[in-house]
Short mmCIF file of N, CA and C in Angstrom, two decimals:
data_model
loop_
_atom_site.label_atom_id
_atom_site.label_comp_id
_atom_site.label_asym_id
_atom_site.label_seq_id
_atom_site.Cartn_x
_atom_site.Cartn_y
_atom_site.Cartn_z
N MET A 1 -87.17 -102.70 -62.35
CA MET A 1 -86.15 -103.10 -61.51
C MET A 1 -86.90 -103.17 -60.26
N PRO A 2 -86.69 -103.91 -59.21
CA PRO A 2 -87.07 -104.10 -58.09
C PRO A 2 -86.53 -102.85 -57.04
N VAL A 3 -87.71 -102.45 -56.02
CA VAL A 3 -87.17 -101.16 -55.22
C VAL A 3 -86.94 -101.94 -53.52
N ILE A 4 -86.22 -101.43 -53.38
CA ILE A 4 -85.61 -102.02 -51.65
C ILE A 4 -86.64 -101.46 -50.75
N ALA A 5 -87.54 -102.28 -50.11
CA ALA A 5 -88.31 -101.77 -49.30
C ALA A 5 -87.60 -101.34 -47.63
N PRO A 6 -88.16 -100.25 -47.37
CA PRO A 6 -87.52 -100.14 -45.95
C PRO A 6 -87.62 -101.19 -44.91
N MET A 7 -86.65 -101.27 -44.25
CA MET A 7 -86.51 -102.43 -43.17
C MET A 7 -86.05 -101.76 -41.77
N PRO A 8 -86.75 -101.89 -40.86
CA PRO A 8 -86.32 -101.11 -39.71
C PRO A 8 -85.02 -101.89 -39.13
N ALA A 9 -84.31 -101.21 -38.50
CA ALA A 9 -82.92 -101.80 -38.04
C ALA A 9 -83.55 -102.97 -36.86
N ALA A 10 -83.13 -104.08 -36.63
CA ALA A 10 -83.27 -105.05 -35.75
C ALA A 10 -83.24 -104.37 -34.23
N ARG A 11 -82.19 -104.02 -33.88
CA ARG A 11 -82.04 -103.68 -32.88
C ARG A 11 -80.90 -102.54 -32.96
N PRO A 12 -80.88 -101.32 -31.81
CA PRO A 12 -79.64 -100.27 -32.13
C PRO A 12 -78.34 -101.30 -32.02
N ALA A 13 -77.28 -100.61 -33.00
CA ALA A 13 -76.34 -100.92 -32.84
C ALA A 13 -75.45 -100.34 -31.75
N GLN A 14 -74.56 -101.52 -31.18
CA GLN A 14 -73.73 -101.10 -29.97
C GLN A 14 -72.37 -100.42 -30.73
N LEU A 15 -72.40 -99.02 -30.48
CA LEU A 15 -71.05 -98.33 -31.03
C LEU A 15 -70.04 -98.56 -29.94
N PRO A 16 -68.93 -98.79 -30.41
CA PRO A 16 -67.74 -98.75 -29.76
C PRO A 16 -67.64 -97.71 -28.86
N ALA A 17 -67.12 -97.77 -27.56
CA ALA A 17 -66.72 -96.33 -26.63
C ALA A 17 -65.91 -95.58 -27.02
N GLN A 18 -66.22 -94.39 -26.70
CA GLN A 18 -65.46 -93.26 -27.48
C GLN A 18 -64.08 -93.30 -26.51
N ARG A 19 -63.11 -93.35 -27.04
CA ARG A 19 -61.72 -93.07 -26.32
C ARG A 19 -61.35 -91.72 -26.42
N VAL A 20 -60.91 -91.05 -25.17
CA VAL A 20 -60.53 -89.79 -25.27
C VAL A 20 -58.92 -89.82 -24.92
N GLY A 21 -58.12 -89.54 -26.11
CA GLY A 21 -56.39 -89.80 -25.54
C GLY A 21 -55.79 -88.62 -26.14
N ALA A 22 -54.53 -88.89 -26.07
CA ALA A 22 -53.82 -87.61 -26.83
C ALA A 22 -54.01 -87.09 -28.06
N ASP A 23 -54.18 -88.46 -28.93
CA ASP A 23 -54.24 -87.67 -30.49
C ASP A 23 -55.85 -87.84 -30.76
N GLU A 24 -56.70 -88.25 -30.00
CA GLU A 24 -58.35 -88.07 -30.49
C GLU A 24 -59.18 -87.53 -29.60
N THR A 25 -59.69 -86.65 -29.82
CA THR A 25 -60.64 -85.88 -28.51
C THR A 25 -62.22 -86.05 -29.41
N VAL A 26 -63.22 -86.04 -28.38
CA VAL A 26 -64.33 -86.14 -28.79
C VAL A 26 -65.07 -84.89 -29.52
N ALA A 27 -64.50 -83.91 -29.14
CA ALA A 27 -64.69 -82.47 -29.29
C ALA A 27 -64.54 -82.27 -30.96
N ALA A 28 -63.45 -82.86 -31.42
CA ALA A 28 -62.85 -82.81 -32.91
C ALA A 28 -63.99 -83.34 -33.92
N GLY A 29 -65.01 -83.74 -33.06
CA GLY A 29 -66.41 -84.21 -34.12
C GLY A 29 -66.22 -85.90 -33.84
N THR A 30 -67.19 -86.58 -34.87
CA THR A 30 -67.39 -88.00 -34.77
C THR A 30 -66.10 -88.44 -35.18
N THR A 31 -66.08 -89.55 -34.95
CA THR A 31 -64.76 -90.34 -35.15
C THR A 31 -65.18 -91.21 -36.62
N VAL A 32 -64.10 -91.73 -37.21
CA VAL A 32 -64.34 -92.50 -38.26
C VAL A 32 -64.81 -94.03 -38.16
N ASP A 33 -64.38 -94.60 -37.00
CA ASP A 33 -65.01 -95.70 -36.59
C ASP A 33 -66.28 -95.49 -36.15
N HIS A 34 -66.78 -94.53 -35.36
CA HIS A 34 -68.29 -94.44 -34.98
C HIS A 34 -68.73 -94.36 -36.50
N LEU A 35 -68.60 -93.37 -37.11
CA LEU A 35 -69.09 -93.17 -38.38
C LEU A 35 -69.19 -94.39 -39.35
N THR A 36 -68.34 -95.18 -39.19
CA THR A 36 -68.46 -96.52 -39.81
C THR A 36 -69.26 -97.38 -39.52
N GLU A 37 -69.33 -97.53 -37.93
CA GLU A 37 -70.26 -98.65 -37.18
C GLU A 37 -71.96 -97.95 -37.58
N THR A 38 -72.02 -96.82 -37.28
CA THR A 38 -73.17 -96.45 -37.92
C THR A 38 -73.89 -96.54 -39.16
N TYR A 39 -72.85 -96.17 -39.89
CA TYR A 39 -73.08 -96.79 -41.56
C TYR A 39 -73.61 -98.15 -41.47
N ARG A 40 -72.74 -98.82 -40.93
CA ARG A 40 -73.06 -100.41 -41.05
C ARG A 40 -74.32 -100.69 -40.26
N ALA A 41 -74.15 -100.06 -39.34
CA ALA A 41 -75.73 -100.64 -38.55
C ALA A 41 -76.92 -100.00 -39.23
N HIS A 42 -76.95 -99.16 -39.86
CA HIS A 42 -78.09 -98.48 -40.45
C HIS A 42 -78.21 -98.53 -41.78
N TYR A 43 -77.41 -99.18 -42.75
CA TYR A 43 -77.17 -98.95 -44.03
C TYR A 43 -78.84 -99.45 -44.78
N ARG A 44 -79.13 -100.37 -44.01
CA ARG A 44 -80.32 -101.39 -44.56
C ARG A 44 -81.68 -99.99 -44.50
N SER A 45 -81.89 -99.32 -43.35
CA SER A 45 -82.57 -98.26 -43.02
C SER A 45 -82.43 -97.23 -43.77
N LEU A 46 -81.34 -96.88 -43.96
CA LEU A 46 -80.84 -95.66 -45.29
C LEU A 46 -81.39 -95.80 -46.66
N LEU A 47 -81.12 -97.10 -46.98
CA LEU A 47 -81.66 -97.77 -48.36
C LEU A 47 -82.92 -97.58 -48.29
N GLY A 48 -83.71 -98.18 -47.38
CA GLY A 48 -85.11 -98.20 -47.25
C GLY A 48 -85.65 -96.76 -47.65
N LEU A 49 -85.01 -95.60 -46.86
CA LEU A 49 -85.57 -94.26 -46.73
C LEU A 49 -85.16 -93.92 -48.13
N ALA A 50 -84.28 -93.97 -48.83
CA ALA A 50 -83.85 -93.58 -50.24
C ALA A 50 -84.90 -94.32 -51.02
N ALA A 51 -85.38 -95.73 -51.01
CA ALA A 51 -86.54 -96.26 -51.86
C ALA A 51 -87.26 -95.74 -51.66
N LEU A 52 -87.86 -94.84 -50.52
CA LEU A 52 -89.16 -94.19 -50.42
C LEU A 52 -89.28 -93.13 -51.24
N LEU A 53 -88.35 -92.57 -51.54
CA LEU A 53 -88.06 -91.23 -52.36
C LEU A 53 -87.37 -91.55 -53.81
N LEU A 54 -86.99 -92.52 -54.09
CA LEU A 54 -86.34 -92.95 -55.55
C LEU A 54 -87.05 -93.96 -55.95
N ASP A 55 -86.89 -94.50 -57.30
CA ASP A 55 -87.60 -95.44 -57.94
C ASP A 55 -86.94 -96.79 -58.44
N ASP A 56 -85.27 -96.56 -58.19
CA ASP A 56 -84.58 -97.89 -58.68
C ASP A 56 -83.59 -98.13 -57.55
N THR A 57 -83.12 -99.25 -57.48
CA THR A 57 -82.22 -99.63 -56.44
C THR A 57 -81.17 -98.74 -56.83
N ALA A 58 -80.18 -98.95 -57.72
CA ALA A 58 -79.33 -98.37 -58.22
C ALA A 58 -79.07 -97.24 -57.79
N SER A 59 -80.40 -96.40 -58.04
CA SER A 59 -80.13 -95.22 -57.48
C SER A 59 -80.14 -94.89 -56.16
N CYS A 60 -80.88 -95.82 -55.25
CA CYS A 60 -80.75 -95.66 -53.90
C CYS A 60 -79.51 -96.15 -53.19
N GLU A 61 -78.98 -96.95 -53.80
CA GLU A 61 -77.58 -97.25 -53.18
C GLU A 61 -76.30 -96.21 -53.41
N ASP A 62 -76.58 -95.40 -54.67
CA ASP A 62 -75.60 -94.35 -55.13
C ASP A 62 -75.77 -93.28 -53.99
N VAL A 63 -77.40 -93.12 -53.60
CA VAL A 63 -77.37 -91.99 -52.99
C VAL A 63 -76.76 -92.16 -51.58
N VAL A 64 -77.39 -93.47 -50.85
CA VAL A 64 -76.89 -93.80 -49.71
C VAL A 64 -75.07 -93.77 -49.45
N GLN A 65 -74.64 -94.22 -50.52
CA GLN A 65 -73.13 -94.31 -50.37
C GLN A 65 -72.56 -92.82 -50.65
N GLU A 66 -73.17 -91.95 -51.52
CA GLU A 66 -72.73 -90.69 -51.65
C GLU A 66 -72.96 -90.20 -50.19
N ALA A 67 -74.07 -90.33 -49.45
CA ALA A 67 -74.12 -89.81 -48.07
C ALA A 67 -73.07 -89.98 -46.97
N PHE A 68 -72.87 -91.14 -47.41
CA PHE A 68 -71.92 -91.70 -46.31
C PHE A 68 -70.56 -90.69 -46.62
N ILE A 69 -70.00 -90.77 -47.92
CA ILE A 69 -68.82 -90.00 -48.39
C ILE A 69 -69.01 -88.58 -47.86
N ARG A 70 -70.12 -88.07 -47.97
CA ARG A 70 -70.26 -86.66 -47.60
C ARG A 70 -70.01 -86.28 -46.27
N VAL A 71 -71.04 -87.07 -45.43
CA VAL A 71 -70.83 -87.35 -43.90
C VAL A 71 -69.38 -87.28 -43.53
N HIS A 72 -68.72 -88.12 -44.15
CA HIS A 72 -67.40 -88.52 -43.71
C HIS A 72 -66.47 -87.27 -44.22
N SER A 73 -66.57 -87.01 -44.90
CA SER A 73 -65.67 -85.62 -45.40
C SER A 73 -66.02 -84.49 -44.36
N ALA A 74 -67.38 -84.32 -43.73
CA ALA A 74 -67.70 -83.05 -43.07
C ALA A 74 -67.87 -83.85 -41.00
N ARG A 75 -67.20 -84.89 -41.07
CA ARG A 75 -67.44 -85.25 -39.91
C ARG A 75 -66.95 -84.43 -38.51
N ASN A 76 -66.37 -83.71 -38.90
CA ASN A 76 -65.76 -82.95 -37.90
C ASN A 76 -66.55 -81.72 -37.53
N ARG A 77 -67.51 -81.67 -38.10
CA ARG A 77 -68.76 -80.78 -37.92
C ARG A 77 -69.67 -81.22 -37.03
N VAL A 78 -69.49 -82.64 -37.15
CA VAL A 78 -70.78 -83.49 -36.06
C VAL A 78 -70.16 -83.27 -34.70
N ARG A 79 -70.51 -82.59 -34.10
CA ARG A 79 -69.94 -82.40 -32.50
C ARG A 79 -70.31 -83.31 -31.28
N GLU A 80 -71.54 -83.90 -31.86
CA GLU A 80 -72.04 -84.66 -30.78
C GLU A 80 -72.48 -86.20 -31.73
N PRO A 81 -71.91 -87.40 -31.10
CA PRO A 81 -71.25 -88.42 -31.97
C PRO A 81 -73.11 -89.04 -32.33
N GLU A 82 -73.75 -88.93 -31.12
CA GLU A 82 -75.33 -89.77 -31.37
C GLU A 82 -75.87 -88.65 -32.42
N LYS A 83 -75.80 -87.64 -32.90
CA LYS A 83 -76.12 -87.26 -33.97
C LYS A 83 -75.64 -87.41 -35.43
N THR A 84 -74.54 -88.52 -35.52
CA THR A 84 -74.24 -88.78 -36.81
C THR A 84 -75.45 -89.75 -37.72
N LEU A 85 -76.30 -90.63 -36.91
CA LEU A 85 -77.23 -91.05 -37.88
C LEU A 85 -78.35 -90.21 -38.34
N ALA A 86 -78.56 -89.08 -37.58
CA ALA A 86 -79.34 -88.03 -38.34
C ALA A 86 -78.84 -87.34 -39.40
N TYR A 87 -77.56 -87.26 -39.17
CA TYR A 87 -76.68 -86.26 -40.44
C TYR A 87 -77.10 -87.19 -41.83
N LEU A 88 -76.79 -88.47 -41.30
CA LEU A 88 -76.73 -89.36 -42.63
C LEU A 88 -78.19 -89.38 -43.35
N ARG A 89 -79.30 -89.55 -42.11
CA ARG A 89 -80.57 -89.43 -42.84
C ARG A 89 -80.89 -88.29 -43.68
N GLN A 90 -80.41 -87.30 -43.11
CA GLN A 90 -80.78 -85.60 -43.62
C GLN A 90 -80.07 -85.81 -45.02
N THR A 91 -78.97 -86.14 -45.07
CA THR A 91 -77.98 -86.17 -46.45
C THR A 91 -78.59 -87.05 -47.30
N VAL A 92 -79.30 -88.18 -46.80
CA VAL A 92 -79.87 -89.15 -47.93
C VAL A 92 -81.27 -88.66 -48.45
N VAL A 93 -81.81 -87.85 -47.77
CA VAL A 93 -83.07 -87.17 -47.85
C VAL A 93 -82.69 -85.90 -49.07
N ASN A 94 -81.71 -85.23 -48.76
CA ASN A 94 -81.12 -84.25 -49.34
C ASN A 94 -80.83 -84.66 -51.04
N LEU A 95 -79.57 -85.59 -51.07
CA LEU A 95 -79.46 -86.23 -52.34
C LEU A 95 -80.53 -87.07 -53.04
N SER A 96 -81.38 -87.31 -52.24
CA SER A 96 -82.58 -88.21 -53.31
C SER A 96 -83.72 -87.10 -53.63
N ARG A 97 -83.79 -86.03 -53.30
CA ARG A 97 -84.17 -84.79 -53.77
C ARG A 97 -83.65 -84.28 -55.17
N SER A 98 -82.34 -83.96 -54.97
CA SER A 98 -81.40 -83.49 -55.78
C SER A 98 -81.58 -84.44 -56.92
N ALA A 99 -81.50 -85.69 -56.89
CA ALA A 99 -81.70 -86.83 -57.87
C ALA A 99 -82.95 -86.72 -58.70
N LEU A 100 -84.08 -86.59 -57.74
CA LEU A 100 -85.25 -86.24 -58.70
C LEU A 100 -85.48 -84.85 -59.44
N ARG A 101 -84.90 -83.76 -58.84
CA ARG A 101 -84.61 -82.58 -59.57
C ARG A 101 -83.97 -82.50 -60.91
N ARG A 102 -82.77 -83.48 -60.69
CA ARG A 102 -81.98 -83.59 -62.09
C ARG A 102 -82.86 -84.45 -63.09
N ARG A 103 -83.76 -85.51 -62.77
CA ARG A 103 -84.50 -86.36 -63.55
C ARG A 103 -85.63 -85.21 -64.11
N ILE A 104 -86.30 -84.54 -63.53
CA ILE A 104 -87.33 -83.71 -63.75
C ILE A 104 -86.72 -82.68 -64.83
N LEU A 105 -85.43 -82.23 -64.59
CA LEU A 105 -85.11 -80.79 -65.59
C LEU A 105 -84.68 -81.77 -66.70
N GLY A 106 -83.99 -82.96 -66.65
CA GLY A 106 -83.66 -83.73 -67.90
C GLY A 106 -84.65 -83.95 -68.79
N LEU A 107 -85.90 -84.45 -68.12
CA LEU A 107 -87.12 -84.62 -68.88
C LEU A 107 -87.78 -83.57 -69.58
N LYS A 108 -87.66 -82.11 -68.84
CA LYS A 108 -88.15 -80.98 -69.42
C LYS A 108 -87.23 -80.60 -70.56
N LEU A 109 -85.75 -81.03 -70.56
CA LEU A 109 -85.00 -80.54 -71.74
C LEU A 109 -84.92 -81.28 -72.68
N LEU A 110 -85.66 -82.63 -72.48
CA LEU A 110 -85.35 -83.59 -74.07
C LEU A 110 -86.04 -82.84 -75.03
N SER A 111 -85.39 -82.88 -76.13
CA SER A 111 -85.92 -82.52 -77.22
C SER A 111 -87.36 -83.11 -77.68
N LYS A 112 -88.18 -82.58 -77.99
CA LYS A 112 -89.43 -82.68 -78.40
C LYS A 112 -89.19 -83.62 -79.67
N PRO A 113 -90.55 -84.56 -79.81
CA PRO A 113 -90.32 -85.55 -80.95
C PRO A 113 -90.62 -84.70 -81.94
N MET A 114 -90.02 -85.26 -83.18
CA MET A 114 -90.38 -84.34 -84.74
C MET A 114 -91.54 -84.70 -85.09
N PRO A 115 -92.22 -83.93 -85.69
CA PRO A 115 -93.82 -84.17 -86.11
C PRO A 115 -93.85 -85.05 -87.30
N ASP A 116 -94.86 -85.61 -87.53
CA ASP A 116 -94.77 -86.83 -88.51
C ASP A 116 -94.32 -86.30 -89.87
N MET A 117 -93.18 -86.82 -90.42
CA MET A 117 -92.87 -86.04 -91.63
C MET A 117 -93.39 -87.12 -92.74
N ALA A 118 -93.71 -86.26 -93.86
CA ALA A 118 -94.38 -87.06 -95.28
C ALA A 118 -93.08 -87.80 -95.58
N SER A 119 -93.52 -89.14 -96.16
CA SER A 119 -92.93 -89.62 -96.69
C SER A 119 -92.41 -89.42 -98.14
N ALA A 120 -91.32 -89.80 -98.67
CA ALA A 120 -90.65 -89.32 -99.99
C ALA A 120 -91.77 -89.45 -101.00
N GLU A 121 -92.72 -90.40 -100.98
CA GLU A 121 -93.73 -90.86 -102.07
C GLU A 121 -94.73 -89.57 -101.80
N GLU A 122 -95.36 -89.12 -100.80
CA GLU A 122 -96.28 -88.15 -100.24
C GLU A 122 -95.68 -86.66 -100.88
N GLY A 123 -94.20 -86.53 -100.66
CA GLY A 123 -93.81 -85.24 -100.87
C GLY A 123 -93.73 -85.13 -102.67
N ALA A 124 -92.99 -86.38 -103.26
CA ALA A 124 -93.28 -86.30 -105.00
C ALA A 124 -94.75 -85.86 -105.10
N TYR A 125 -95.47 -86.90 -104.62
CA TYR A 125 -96.90 -86.55 -105.14
C TYR A 125 -97.83 -85.41 -104.89
N ASP A 126 -97.28 -84.60 -103.80
CA ASP A 126 -97.60 -83.29 -103.45
C ASP A 126 -97.10 -82.32 -104.49
N GLN A 127 -95.64 -82.48 -104.65
CA GLN A 127 -95.02 -81.71 -105.69
C GLN A 127 -95.80 -81.82 -106.89
N LEU A 128 -96.07 -82.95 -107.56
CA LEU A 128 -96.63 -83.16 -108.39
C LEU A 128 -98.21 -82.35 -108.91
N GLU A 129 -98.97 -82.77 -107.40
CA GLU A 129 -100.41 -81.85 -107.63
C GLU A 129 -99.93 -80.42 -107.68
N ARG A 130 -98.96 -79.77 -106.98
CA ARG A 130 -98.64 -78.50 -106.87
C ARG A 130 -98.27 -77.87 -108.57
N ASP A 131 -97.26 -78.60 -109.24
CA ASP A 131 -97.00 -78.54 -110.56
C ASP A 131 -98.35 -78.76 -111.40
N ALA A 132 -99.10 -79.37 -111.33
CA ALA A 132 -100.55 -79.48 -112.01
C ALA A 132 -101.27 -78.21 -111.70
N LEU A 133 -101.39 -77.62 -110.50
CA LEU A 133 -102.19 -76.62 -110.00
C LEU A 133 -101.55 -75.29 -110.74
N ILE A 134 -100.50 -75.30 -110.78
CA ILE A 134 -99.79 -74.05 -111.28
C ILE A 134 -99.83 -74.09 -112.73
N LYS A 135 -99.44 -75.13 -113.41
CA LYS A 135 -99.99 -75.13 -115.08
C LYS A 135 -101.35 -75.09 -115.14
N ALA A 136 -102.40 -75.42 -114.20
CA ALA A 136 -103.88 -75.00 -114.66
C ALA A 136 -104.14 -73.47 -114.51
N MET A 137 -103.34 -72.82 -113.49
CA MET A 137 -103.48 -71.77 -113.22
C MET A 137 -102.93 -70.44 -114.36
N LYS A 138 -101.91 -71.19 -114.75
CA LYS A 138 -101.47 -70.43 -116.12
C LYS A 138 -102.58 -70.40 -117.41
N GLY A 139 -103.19 -71.59 -117.21
CA GLY A 139 -104.32 -71.49 -118.40
C GLY A 139 -105.44 -70.61 -118.31
N LEU A 140 -105.79 -70.02 -117.11
CA LEU A 140 -107.00 -69.28 -116.51
C LEU A 140 -106.80 -67.92 -117.25
N GLN A 141 -107.73 -67.22 -117.30
CA GLN A 141 -107.64 -65.80 -117.71
C GLN A 141 -106.80 -64.64 -116.81
N ARG A 142 -106.39 -63.85 -117.24
CA ARG A 142 -105.39 -63.10 -116.56
C ARG A 142 -105.97 -62.39 -114.82
N ARG A 143 -107.40 -61.92 -115.47
CA ARG A 143 -107.95 -61.23 -114.30
C ARG A 143 -108.53 -62.64 -113.25
N GLN A 144 -109.07 -63.77 -113.74
CA GLN A 144 -109.55 -65.01 -112.58
C GLN A 144 -108.01 -65.46 -112.37
N ARG A 145 -107.19 -65.49 -112.96
CA ARG A 145 -105.76 -66.02 -111.99
C ARG A 145 -105.49 -65.03 -111.05
N GLU A 146 -105.33 -63.49 -111.11
CA GLU A 146 -105.06 -62.56 -110.18
C GLU A 146 -105.90 -62.59 -109.08
N VAL A 147 -107.30 -62.53 -109.01
CA VAL A 147 -108.21 -62.92 -108.46
C VAL A 147 -108.18 -63.96 -107.26
N LEU A 148 -107.91 -65.17 -108.10
CA LEU A 148 -107.52 -66.40 -107.51
C LEU A 148 -106.51 -66.36 -106.41
N VAL A 149 -104.79 -65.86 -106.96
CA VAL A 149 -103.92 -65.69 -106.16
C VAL A 149 -103.93 -64.66 -105.32
N LEU A 150 -104.61 -63.69 -105.33
CA LEU A 150 -104.65 -62.48 -104.34
C LEU A 150 -105.62 -62.99 -103.25
N ARG A 151 -106.77 -63.79 -103.75
CA ARG A 151 -107.68 -64.35 -102.58
C ARG A 151 -107.40 -65.42 -101.64
N TYR A 152 -106.73 -66.26 -102.55
CA TYR A 152 -106.56 -67.73 -101.92
C TYR A 152 -105.15 -67.79 -101.54
N PHE A 153 -104.07 -67.42 -102.17
CA PHE A 153 -102.73 -67.38 -101.93
C PHE A 153 -101.87 -66.46 -100.88
N ALA A 154 -102.85 -65.04 -101.33
CA ALA A 154 -102.16 -63.98 -100.35
C ALA A 154 -103.07 -63.69 -99.17
N ASP A 155 -104.16 -64.72 -99.15
CA ASP A 155 -105.18 -64.32 -98.06
C ASP A 155 -105.73 -63.19 -97.77
N MET A 156 -106.12 -62.52 -99.22
CA MET A 156 -106.77 -61.22 -99.19
C MET A 156 -108.47 -61.39 -98.98
N THR A 157 -109.19 -60.38 -98.32
CA THR A 157 -110.60 -60.51 -98.71
C THR A 157 -110.89 -59.89 -99.87
N GLU A 158 -112.12 -60.33 -100.25
CA GLU A 158 -112.86 -60.09 -101.49
C GLU A 158 -112.87 -58.37 -101.84
N ALA A 159 -112.89 -57.57 -100.63
CA ALA A 159 -112.91 -56.11 -100.84
C ALA A 159 -111.43 -55.70 -100.78
N GLN A 160 -110.54 -56.41 -100.28
CA GLN A 160 -109.26 -56.04 -100.50
C GLN A 160 -108.44 -56.27 -102.16
N VAL A 161 -108.86 -57.54 -102.55
CA VAL A 161 -108.75 -57.72 -103.55
C VAL A 161 -109.36 -56.74 -104.63
N ALA A 162 -110.78 -56.50 -104.45
CA ALA A 162 -111.16 -55.48 -105.31
C ALA A 162 -110.50 -53.82 -105.28
N GLU A 163 -109.88 -53.64 -104.31
CA GLU A 163 -109.31 -52.35 -104.12
C GLU A 163 -107.82 -52.50 -104.48
N THR A 164 -107.36 -53.63 -104.63
CA THR A 164 -105.89 -53.84 -105.19
C THR A 164 -105.89 -54.08 -106.67
N LEU A 165 -106.98 -54.67 -107.26
CA LEU A 165 -106.96 -54.49 -108.70
C LEU A 165 -107.74 -53.34 -109.35
N GLY A 166 -108.77 -52.79 -108.51
CA GLY A 166 -109.38 -51.58 -109.24
C GLY A 166 -110.42 -51.91 -109.61
N ILE A 167 -111.18 -52.86 -109.37
CA ILE A 167 -112.33 -53.56 -109.94
C ILE A 167 -113.34 -53.45 -108.90
N SER A 168 -114.76 -53.79 -109.15
CA SER A 168 -115.80 -53.87 -108.32
C SER A 168 -115.71 -55.20 -107.45
N LEU A 169 -116.67 -55.05 -106.30
CA LEU A 169 -116.64 -56.45 -105.56
C LEU A 169 -117.44 -57.39 -106.27
N GLY A 170 -118.29 -56.91 -106.91
CA GLY A 170 -119.08 -58.06 -108.01
C GLY A 170 -118.26 -58.98 -108.88
N SER A 171 -117.37 -57.77 -109.40
CA SER A 171 -116.40 -58.40 -110.62
C SER A 171 -115.39 -59.52 -110.01
N VAL A 172 -114.81 -59.19 -108.70
CA VAL A 172 -114.11 -60.06 -107.95
C VAL A 172 -114.87 -61.52 -107.62
N LYS A 173 -115.85 -61.51 -107.32
CA LYS A 173 -116.80 -62.49 -107.06
C LYS A 173 -117.16 -63.51 -108.31
N ALA A 174 -117.10 -62.58 -109.32
CA ALA A 174 -117.61 -63.46 -110.61
C ALA A 174 -116.43 -63.86 -111.01
N TYR A 175 -115.20 -63.03 -111.14
CA TYR A 175 -113.85 -63.78 -111.67
C TYR A 175 -113.48 -64.95 -110.75
N GLY A 176 -113.62 -64.78 -109.27
CA GLY A 176 -113.24 -65.79 -108.59
C GLY A 176 -114.11 -67.10 -108.91
N SER A 177 -115.61 -67.09 -108.93
CA SER A 177 -116.24 -68.35 -109.22
C SER A 177 -115.86 -69.02 -110.66
N ARG A 178 -115.80 -68.10 -111.49
CA ARG A 178 -115.55 -68.58 -112.67
C ARG A 178 -114.03 -69.34 -113.07
N GLY A 179 -112.99 -68.74 -112.17
CA GLY A 179 -111.58 -69.16 -112.26
C GLY A 179 -111.56 -70.45 -111.49
N ILE A 180 -112.82 -70.62 -110.35
CA ILE A 180 -112.64 -71.88 -109.63
C ILE A 180 -113.24 -72.89 -110.52
N ALA A 181 -114.15 -72.75 -111.13
CA ALA A 181 -114.89 -73.79 -111.92
C ALA A 181 -114.15 -74.29 -113.13
N ALA A 182 -113.33 -73.27 -113.80
CA ALA A 182 -112.15 -73.55 -114.85
C ALA A 182 -111.15 -74.57 -114.20
N LEU A 183 -110.69 -74.34 -112.87
CA LEU A 183 -109.60 -74.98 -112.32
C LEU A 183 -110.25 -76.46 -112.03
N ARG A 184 -111.33 -76.49 -111.55
CA ARG A 184 -112.21 -77.92 -111.31
C ARG A 184 -111.82 -78.76 -112.61
N VAL A 185 -112.38 -78.20 -113.55
CA VAL A 185 -112.35 -79.00 -114.79
C VAL A 185 -111.20 -79.16 -115.46
N VAL A 186 -110.13 -78.60 -115.08
CA VAL A 186 -108.80 -78.90 -115.78
C VAL A 186 -108.09 -80.07 -115.05
N MET A 187 -108.10 -79.78 -113.57
CA MET A 187 -107.47 -80.60 -112.51
C MET A 187 -108.40 -81.85 -112.35
N GLU A 188 -109.76 -82.08 -112.76
CA GLU A 188 -110.54 -83.31 -112.79
C GLU A 188 -110.08 -83.87 -113.98
N ALA A 189 -109.62 -83.44 -115.18
CA ALA A 189 -109.23 -83.86 -116.28
C ALA A 189 -107.99 -84.86 -116.27
N GLN A 190 -107.44 -84.19 -115.36
CA GLN A 190 -105.72 -84.66 -115.10
C GLN A 190 -106.12 -85.94 -114.29
N THR A 191 -107.10 -86.37 -113.54
CA THR A 191 -106.86 -87.37 -112.79
C THR A 191 -107.80 -88.46 -113.16
#
């Protein structure tokens, strides 16, 4: 979506002269007419200011219109009518910053993508391999099976396995190597 580039105002807008009458005073803030004329005269430059801070035209237009609405609702606080444009500019900058903060927060809160999941076929194949391994483990001698389960499934060291089973460290190594060799033979025969 194209972004509107900032365009300087061709010439300062001629603002209507302030009337001081019985029903309207300058001390009460900027008038609606003055605010409207300022907005019309500087709309493109305000849009350009927002374009420097934001990345899409729709957001820029929204920010500029929201700035006008906010300054309009607070026009009684603008004591000097010549500062109306400054109020509009500052409001555009603040609203642009807020929009960027909301975007960044939204990106941070997006859920992380799920890790690549295995397909149903891969899951079924893995289950078949596990079943074959369990069946092969059941065919081992009791001590070989105990050593392999404690060593590789319980993630114990050889010394911990020896202590748990009450056998020597050399026996753990011997039962482990014989058990792995027997598993290899059974698993290769199945493929």
